[in-house]
Coordinates of C-alpha atoms in Angstrom, one line a residue:
M1 CA -13.3 -0.4 -13.3
Q2 CA -12.5 0.8 -16.9
S3 CA -9.1 -0.7 -16.5
D4 CA -6.6 -3.1 -17.9
I5 CA -5.6 -4.0 -14.4
P6 CA -7.6 -6.9 -12.7
K7 CA -10.1 -5.4 -10.3
V8 CA -8.7 -7.1 -7.2
L9 CA -5.2 -5.6 -7.9
H10 CA -6.4 -2.0 -7.6
K11 CA -4.8 -0.6 -4.5
I12 CA -6.2 0.7 -1.2
G13 CA -3.7 1.9 1.4
G14 CA -0.8 1.2 -1.0
V15 CA -1.5 -2.6 -1.5
P16 CA -3.9 -4.5 -3.8
M17 CA -7.4 -5.0 -2.3
L18 CA -6.7 -8.8 -2.6
T19 CA -3.8 -8.4 -0.2
H20 CA -6.1 -6.9 2.4
V21 CA -8.3 -10.0 2.3
M22 CA -5.4 -12.4 2.3
R23 CA -3.7 -10.8 5.3
T24 CA -6.9 -10.8 7.3
A25 CA -7.6 -14.4 6.4
A26 CA -4.0 -15.3 7.4
T27 CA -4.7 -14.2 11.0
L28 CA -6.8 -17.3 11.4
A29 CA -3.8 -19.5 10.5
P30 CA -5.7 -21.5 7.8
E31 CA -4.3 -24.9 6.9
Q32 CA -4.8 -24.0 3.2
T33 CA -5.6 -21.0 1.1
V34 CA -7.0 -21.3 -2.4
I35 CA -7.3 -18.3 -4.7
V36 CA -9.7 -18.6 -7.6
T37 CA -8.7 -16.4 -10.5
G38 CA -10.5 -15.2 -13.6
H39 CA -9.5 -12.2 -15.7
G40 CA -5.8 -11.4 -15.5
A41 CA -5.0 -14.7 -13.7
A42 CA -1.3 -14.5 -14.2
E43 CA -1.1 -10.9 -12.7
V44 CA -3.3 -11.9 -9.8
E45 CA -1.2 -15.0 -9.0
A46 CA 2.0 -13.0 -9.2
A47 CA 0.6 -10.4 -6.8
A48 CA -0.6 -13.1 -4.4
R49 CA 2.7 -14.9 -4.5
A50 CA 4.5 -11.7 -3.5
D51 CA 2.6 -11.8 -0.2
T52 CA 2.6 -15.5 0.4
D53 CA 4.3 -18.7 -0.9
T54 CA 1.7 -21.1 0.4
A55 CA -1.5 -20.3 -1.5
L56 CA -2.8 -22.6 -4.2
F57 CA -4.6 -21.3 -7.3
A58 CA -7.6 -22.4 -9.3
H59 CA -8.8 -20.8 -12.5
Q60 CA -12.3 -20.1 -13.6
T61 CA -12.1 -20.1 -17.4
E62 CA -15.8 -19.2 -17.9
Q63 CA -17.6 -16.6 -15.7
L64 CA -20.6 -18.6 -14.7
G65 CA -21.3 -17.2 -11.3
T66 CA -20.0 -17.3 -7.8
G67 CA -21.0 -20.9 -7.1
H68 CA -19.2 -22.0 -10.3
A69 CA -16.1 -20.0 -9.2
V70 CA -15.9 -21.7 -5.8
R71 CA -16.4 -25.1 -7.4
Q72 CA -13.1 -24.5 -9.2
A73 CA -11.2 -24.9 -5.9
Q74 CA -12.5 -28.5 -5.4
A75 CA -9.4 -30.2 -6.9
A76 CA -7.1 -28.1 -4.8
L77 CA -9.0 -29.1 -1.6
E78 CA -9.4 -32.8 -2.4
G79 CA -9.4 -34.8 0.8
F80 CA -9.7 -31.8 3.1
E81 CA -12.3 -32.4 5.8
G82 CA -12.1 -29.1 7.7
L83 CA -14.2 -26.0 7.6
G84 CA -14.0 -23.6 4.6
L85 CA -14.4 -19.9 4.5
V86 CA -15.4 -18.3 1.3
L87 CA -14.1 -14.7 1.0
Y88 CA -14.1 -12.1 -1.9
G89 CA -11.1 -10.3 -3.3
D90 CA -13.1 -7.2 -3.9
T91 CA -14.4 -7.0 -0.3
P92 CA -11.3 -5.9 1.5
F93 CA -12.5 -4.6 4.9
V94 CA -13.8 -7.6 6.7
R95 CA -12.2 -7.9 10.1
E96 CA -10.5 -10.8 11.8
E97 CA -13.1 -10.6 14.6
T98 CA -15.9 -11.1 12.1
L99 CA -14.2 -14.1 10.5
Q100 CA -13.8 -15.6 14.0
N101 CA -17.5 -14.9 14.6
M102 CA -18.3 -16.9 11.5
L103 CA -16.2 -19.8 12.7
D104 CA -17.9 -19.7 16.1
T105 CA -21.3 -19.6 14.4
A106 CA -20.3 -22.6 12.2
A107 CA -19.9 -24.7 15.3
K108 CA -23.7 -24.5 15.7
H109 CA -24.8 -24.6 12.0
D110 CA -24.0 -26.5 8.9
V111 CA -23.8 -23.4 6.7
V112 CA -23.1 -19.9 7.8
V113 CA -23.7 -16.6 5.9
L114 CA -22.4 -13.2 6.8
G115 CA -25.2 -10.7 7.1
F116 CA -25.5 -6.9 7.7
E117 CA -28.2 -4.3 8.0
P118 CA -27.4 -1.3 5.8
A119 CA -28.9 2.1 6.0
D120 CA -30.0 1.7 2.4
P121 CA -30.5 -2.0 1.4
G122 CA -30.5 -1.0 -2.3
R123 CA -29.8 -3.9 -4.6
Y124 CA -28.2 -6.2 -2.1
G125 CA -29.3 -9.8 -1.8
R126 CA -31.7 -10.4 1.1
L127 CA -31.5 -13.0 3.9
V128 CA -34.9 -14.6 4.4
V129 CA -35.7 -15.7 7.9
E130 CA -39.0 -17.6 8.3
D131 CA -40.5 -18.7 11.7
G132 CA -37.1 -17.9 13.3
A133 CA -35.1 -20.0 10.9
F134 CA -32.8 -18.8 8.2
T135 CA -34.1 -20.4 5.0
R136 CA -32.6 -18.9 1.9
I137 CA -30.8 -15.9 0.2
V138 CA -32.6 -14.2 -2.6
E139 CA -30.8 -12.0 -5.1
Y140 CA -32.4 -8.6 -5.6
K141 CA -33.2 -9.1 -9.2
D142 CA -35.0 -12.3 -8.4
A143 CA -36.8 -11.0 -5.2
T144 CA -40.4 -10.2 -4.8
E145 CA -41.5 -6.8 -3.4
N146 CA -42.0 -8.4 0.1
E147 CA -38.5 -9.9 -0.1
R148 CA -37.0 -6.6 -1.2
A149 CA -38.5 -5.0 2.0
I150 CA -36.3 -7.2 4.1
G151 CA -33.5 -5.1 5.8
L152 CA -31.1 -8.0 6.5
C153 CA -28.7 -8.3 3.6
N154 CA -26.2 -10.7 2.3
G155 CA -22.5 -9.9 3.0
G156 CA -21.4 -12.6 0.6
L157 CA -19.0 -14.5 2.9
M158 CA -19.8 -18.0 3.8
A159 CA -18.5 -20.8 6.1
C160 CA -19.2 -24.5 5.5
P161 CA -17.4 -27.8 6.0
I162 CA -15.5 -28.4 2.7
P163 CA -17.0 -31.8 1.8
L164 CA -20.5 -30.5 2.3
L165 CA -19.8 -27.3 0.5
F166 CA -18.9 -29.1 -2.7
E167 CA -21.8 -31.4 -2.4
L168 CA -24.1 -28.4 -2.2
L169 CA -22.4 -26.7 -5.1
A170 CA -22.9 -29.8 -7.3
D171 CA -26.6 -29.4 -6.8
L172 CA -26.8 -25.8 -8.0
S173 CA -28.9 -24.7 -10.9
D174 CA -28.5 -21.8 -13.2
N175 CA -32.3 -21.3 -13.6
N176 CA -32.4 -17.7 -12.5
A177 CA -32.5 -14.2 -14.0
A178 CA -28.7 -14.1 -14.6
G179 CA -28.3 -17.7 -15.9
E180 CA -25.6 -18.2 -13.3
Y181 CA -24.7 -20.6 -10.5
Y182 CA -25.3 -18.6 -7.3
L183 CA -23.2 -19.5 -4.3
T184 CA -26.0 -18.1 -2.3
D185 CA -28.3 -21.0 -3.3
I186 CA -26.4 -23.4 -1.1
V187 CA -28.4 -22.2 1.9
E188 CA -31.7 -23.3 0.4
G189 CA -30.0 -26.5 -0.7
A190 CA -28.8 -27.2 2.8
R191 CA -32.3 -26.6 4.2
R192 CA -33.8 -29.1 1.7
R193 CA -31.4 -31.7 3.2
G194 CA -32.7 -30.9 6.6
L195 CA -29.5 -29.1 7.6
S196 CA -29.3 -25.8 9.5
A197 CA -28.1 -22.4 8.3
G198 CA -26.9 -19.6 10.5
I199 CA -26.1 -15.9 10.2
A200 CA -23.1 -14.0 11.5
I201 CA -23.7 -10.3 11.7
C202 CA -21.1 -7.6 10.8
S203 CA -21.1 -3.8 10.3
E204 CA -22.1 -2.5 6.9
E205 CA -18.6 -1.0 6.4
E206 CA -17.0 -4.5 6.4
T207 CA -19.0 -5.5 3.4
I208 CA -18.0 -2.6 1.1
G209 CA -17.5 -4.1 -2.3
I210 CA -15.7 -2.3 -5.1
N211 CA -16.8 -2.3 -8.7
T212 CA -16.1 1.2 -9.9
R213 CA -13.4 3.9 -9.7
A214 CA -15.8 5.9 -7.6
Q215 CA -16.2 3.1 -5.1
L216 CA -12.5 2.6 -5.0
A217 CA -12.0 6.2 -4.1
Q218 CA -14.7 5.9 -1.4
A219 CA -13.0 2.7 -0.1
E220 CA -9.6 4.6 0.1
A221 CA -11.3 7.4 2.0
Y222 CA -12.8 4.9 4.4
F223 CA -9.5 3.1 4.9
Q224 CA -7.6 6.4 5.5
D225 CA -10.2 7.6 8.0
H226 CA -9.9 4.4 10.1
A227 CA -6.1 4.3 9.9
R228 CA -5.9 7.9 11.2
T229 CA -8.3 7.2 14.0
A230 CA -6.4 4.0 15.0
H231 CA -3.1 5.9 15.2
L232 CA -4.6 8.7 17.2
E233 CA -6.0 6.2 19.6
I234 CA -2.6 4.6 20.3
G235 CA -1.0 7.9 21.1
V236 CA 0.4 9.2 17.8
T237 CA 0.2 12.9 17.2
L238 CA -1.2 13.8 13.8
E239 CA -1.2 17.6 13.6
A240 CA -3.5 17.7 10.6
P241 CA -5.0 14.1 10.4
D242 CA -7.0 14.6 7.2
T243 CA -3.7 15.4 5.3
V244 CA -1.8 12.3 6.4
F245 CA -2.0 9.2 4.2
F246 CA -1.3 5.7 5.5
A247 CA -0.4 2.3 3.9
Q248 CA -2.1 -0.9 5.0
D249 CA 1.0 -1.9 7.0
T250 CA 2.2 1.4 8.4
V251 CA 3.4 1.1 12.0
I252 CA 4.0 4.2 14.2
G253 CA 4.9 4.2 17.9
R254 CA 3.2 6.3 20.5
D255 CA 4.4 9.9 21.0
A256 CA 5.7 10.1 17.5
V257 CA 4.6 13.3 15.7
V258 CA 3.5 13.5 12.1
E259 CA 3.1 16.9 10.6
P260 CA 0.7 17.9 7.8
N261 CA 0.8 16.4 4.3
V262 CA 2.9 13.3 5.0
V263 CA 2.5 10.2 2.8
F264 CA 3.4 6.7 4.1
G265 CA 3.9 4.1 1.4
P266 CA 4.1 0.4 2.1
G267 CA 6.6 -1.0 4.6
V268 CA 7.2 1.9 6.9
T269 CA 7.9 1.7 10.7
I270 CA 8.3 4.8 12.8
E271 CA 9.4 4.4 16.4
S272 CA 8.2 6.2 19.4
G273 CA 9.2 9.8 19.7
A274 CA 10.3 10.3 16.1
R275 CA 9.0 13.3 14.2
I276 CA 8.0 13.3 10.5
R277 CA 7.9 16.8 9.3
A278 CA 5.5 18.3 6.7
F279 CA 5.4 17.2 3.0
S280 CA 7.6 14.2 3.4
H281 CA 7.1 10.9 1.6
L282 CA 8.3 7.6 3.1
E283 CA 8.2 4.0 1.9
G284 CA 10.0 0.8 2.8
C285 CA 11.9 2.4 5.6
H286 CA 12.6 2.4 9.4
V287 CA 12.9 5.5 11.5
A288 CA 14.2 5.1 15.0
R289 CA 13.4 6.9 18.2
G290 CA 14.2 10.6 18.3
A291 CA 14.9 10.9 14.6
V292 CA 13.6 13.9 12.7
V293 CA 12.7 13.6 9.0
G294 CA 11.9 16.5 6.7
P295 CA 10.2 18.7 5.8
Y296 CA 10.1 17.8 2.1
A297 CA 12.2 14.6 2.6
R298 CA 11.9 11.4 0.8
L299 CA 12.8 8.0 2.3
R300 CA 12.8 5.1 -0.1
P301 CA 13.0 1.4 0.4
G302 CA 16.0 0.2 2.4
A303 CA 16.4 3.5 4.3
E304 CA 17.3 2.7 8.0
L305 CA 17.6 5.7 10.3
A306 CA 19.0 5.1 13.8
E307 CA 18.2 7.1 16.9
D308 CA 18.5 10.9 16.8
V309 CA 19.3 11.1 13.1
R310 CA 18.4 14.3 11.3
V311 CA 17.3 14.2 7.7
G312 CA 16.3 17.6 6.4
N313 CA 14.6 19.4 3.5
F314 CA 14.9 18.0 0.0
V315 CA 17.0 15.0 1.1
E316 CA 16.5 11.6 -0.4
I317 CA 17.7 8.4 1.2
K318 CA 17.6 5.0 -0.5
N319 CA 18.9 1.6 0.6
A320 CA 21.2 3.3 3.1
T321 CA 21.8 3.0 6.9
I322 CA 22.3 6.3 8.8
D323 CA 23.8 5.6 12.2
E324 CA 23.0 7.4 15.5
G325 CA 23.1 11.1 15.5
A326 CA 24.2 11.6 11.9
K327 CA 22.9 14.7 10.1
I328 CA 22.0 15.1 6.4
N329 CA 20.1 18.4 6.6
H330 CA 19.9 19.9 3.1
L331 CA 19.5 19.1 -0.6
S332 CA 21.3 15.7 -0.7
Y333 CA 21.0 12.2 -2.2
V334 CA 22.3 9.3 -0.2
G335 CA 21.8 5.9 -1.9
D336 CA 23.4 2.5 -1.5
A337 CA 25.4 3.8 1.4
A338 CA 26.3 3.6 5.1
V339 CA 26.8 6.8 7.1
G340 CA 28.5 6.4 10.5
A341 CA 27.4 7.8 13.8
R342 CA 27.5 11.6 14.3
S343 CA 28.8 12.3 10.8
N344 CA 27.6 15.4 9.0
L345 CA 26.8 15.6 5.3
G346 CA 26.7 19.1 4.0
A347 CA 24.2 20.6 1.5
G348 CA 24.4 19.1 -1.9
T349 CA 26.1 15.9 -1.0
I350 CA 25.6 13.2 -3.6
T351 CA 26.5 9.5 -3.5
C352 CA 27.1 8.7 -7.2
N353 CA 26.0 5.1 -6.9
Y354 CA 25.1 4.1 -10.5
D355 CA 27.6 3.8 -13.3
G356 CA 24.9 3.1 -16.0
V357 CA 25.0 -0.7 -15.5
M358 CA 25.8 -1.5 -11.8
K359 CA 25.0 0.0 -8.4
H360 CA 27.9 0.6 -6.1
R361 CA 28.2 1.4 -2.4
T362 CA 29.5 4.4 -0.5
E363 CA 30.7 4.0 3.1
I364 CA 31.2 7.0 5.4
G365 CA 32.8 6.4 8.9
Q366 CA 31.9 7.9 12.2
E367 CA 32.2 11.6 12.9
A368 CA 33.2 12.4 9.3
F369 CA 32.4 15.8 7.8
I370 CA 31.4 15.8 4.1
G371 CA 31.7 19.3 2.7
S372 CA 28.8 20.9 0.8
N373 CA 28.5 19.9 -2.8
T374 CA 30.7 16.8 -2.5
M375 CA 30.3 14.1 -5.1
L376 CA 31.2 10.7 -3.7
V377 CA 31.7 8.4 -6.7
A378 CA 31.1 4.9 -5.5
P379 CA 32.5 2.5 -4.7
V380 CA 34.3 4.6 -2.2
K381 CA 35.0 4.8 1.5
V382 CA 35.5 7.8 3.8
G383 CA 37.2 6.9 7.1
D384 CA 36.3 7.9 10.6
G385 CA 36.9 11.6 11.4
A386 CA 37.8 12.4 7.8
L387 CA 36.8 15.6 6.0
T388 CA 36.1 16.4 2.3
G389 CA 36.4 19.9 1.0
S390 CA 33.3 21.6 -0.4
G391 CA 32.9 21.0 -4.1
S392 CA 35.1 18.0 -4.2
V393 CA 34.6 14.9 -6.4
I394 CA 35.9 12.0 -4.4
T395 CA 36.9 9.0 -6.5
D396 CA 39.4 7.3 -4.1
D397 CA 39.1 6.1 -0.5
V398 CA 39.8 8.7 2.1
P399 CA 41.8 7.5 5.2
A400 CA 40.6 8.1 8.7
D401 CA 41.3 11.7 10.0
A402 CA 42.4 12.8 6.5
I403 CA 41.3 15.8 4.5
A404 CA 40.3 15.1 0.9
L405 CA 40.3 17.9 -1.7
S406 CA 39.5 17.3 -5.4
R407 CA 38.7 20.4 -7.3
A408 CA 40.3 22.6 -9.9
A409 CA 42.4 25.5 -8.7
Q410 CA 40.7 28.9 -8.8
T411 CA 41.8 31.5 -11.3
N412 CA 40.9 35.2 -11.0
K413 CA 41.1 37.4 -14.1
P414 CA 40.8 41.1 -13.1
G415 CA 38.4 43.3 -15.1
M416 CA 37.2 40.4 -17.3
A417 CA 33.7 40.3 -15.9
R418 CA 33.0 44.0 -16.9
K419 CA 34.4 43.3 -20.4
L420 CA 32.3 40.2 -20.8
F421 CA 29.0 41.9 -19.6
D422 CA 29.6 44.8 -21.9
M423 CA 30.1 42.5 -24.9
L424 CA 26.9 40.6 -24.1
R425 CA 24.9 43.7 -23.7
R426 CA 26.0 45.0 -27.1
K427 CA 25.1 41.7 -28.7
K428 CA 21.6 41.8 -27.0
A429 CA 21.0 45.4 -28.3
R430 CA 21.9 44.3 -31.9
L431 CA 19.5 41.4 -31.7
E432 CA 16.7 43.6 -30.4
R433 CA 17.3 46.2 -33.2
S434 CA 17.2 43.4 -35.8
M435 CA 13.9 42.1 -34.5
S436 CA 12.4 45.6 -34.5
D437 CA 13.4 46.2 -38.1
K438 CA 11.7 43.0 -39.2
R439 CA 8.5 44.0 -37.6

């Protein structure tokens, strides 16, 4: 990957590829999840813990192959008698239905391998079936020409009862072209014991593995294409689908409309009938039915928009609740705040929430009117029905139904503008003559 970041922490759809795998696996409600780490173990563990607090971790200090990696989980699974699924953190697109298919196939066989038939088998490992029985997996670099002609390829994932899995792993040899312990060799080991091996089939797309930046970009494109199709199929209007970017957990209700060039970061929920206008960026927020956001709006984590709210161009909302029917239509920042129902915030309204050390909260009541270019210096409250004059700096609470004005008195000086401009023009002319003389 040419990166200081561990491979499985590179993001697809706004979350690490490891997170995709973990969330899919979690749909099976496993009794235990063990994550085997290698390079960047501390960073990988931290990312995994951010998504779950139940996973256990094992560390592979030496990179001696996939079989050796899985063996590191043995201590964490001591005494566990159930079925194990082996998944890969850099293969993020396997589906829940495919994992369930592997479990169903495991009811009939001792070892199950995920297989697929790609358009170009390339350098994938091959699944060898002889006389109708699945007998072994051969890595491409160890395969004969006849074996390389096989079209059924190894998807990497496996299912096997945990006690048997570790027995088979103990018998592995590193006598191969790479000098590694291949997890794939457990199929042949099971067959030598007279056990059966089965194959669960999936689509090629589910086995996409990521080892380079180019493959990461291809994986992102694949994810976005499927996310767009999924949202269109449930009744979301995407006016220019190819320009809309989704996160892994984006939720949008039917009859919502998303205009061109919208980006959804992680943690976004858009309810039915809302409209997200062009060139807006949303993350960690909730937009209720009938609300309109944008164009050119930014919703940051903690933004909660109630029904029929209007957030317009060049408005940023962060960690704030905007109640039903409120309007913030132009050039404003509302952070660490609560805005009451049907209130109107004029252009240039700023909640000054940070004093350089601490964040403070602004509270605006119902049906309040905040005049254009008002600075609300938190902590501060504006009561129901109150009004602030344009250009005011509000540092004290404003009672309900009151008008707050806080600005310097205007002073007019007749004729002074002409005198000032004349003086500046003479100064400019002198500078230009001086520069000309120097040339």
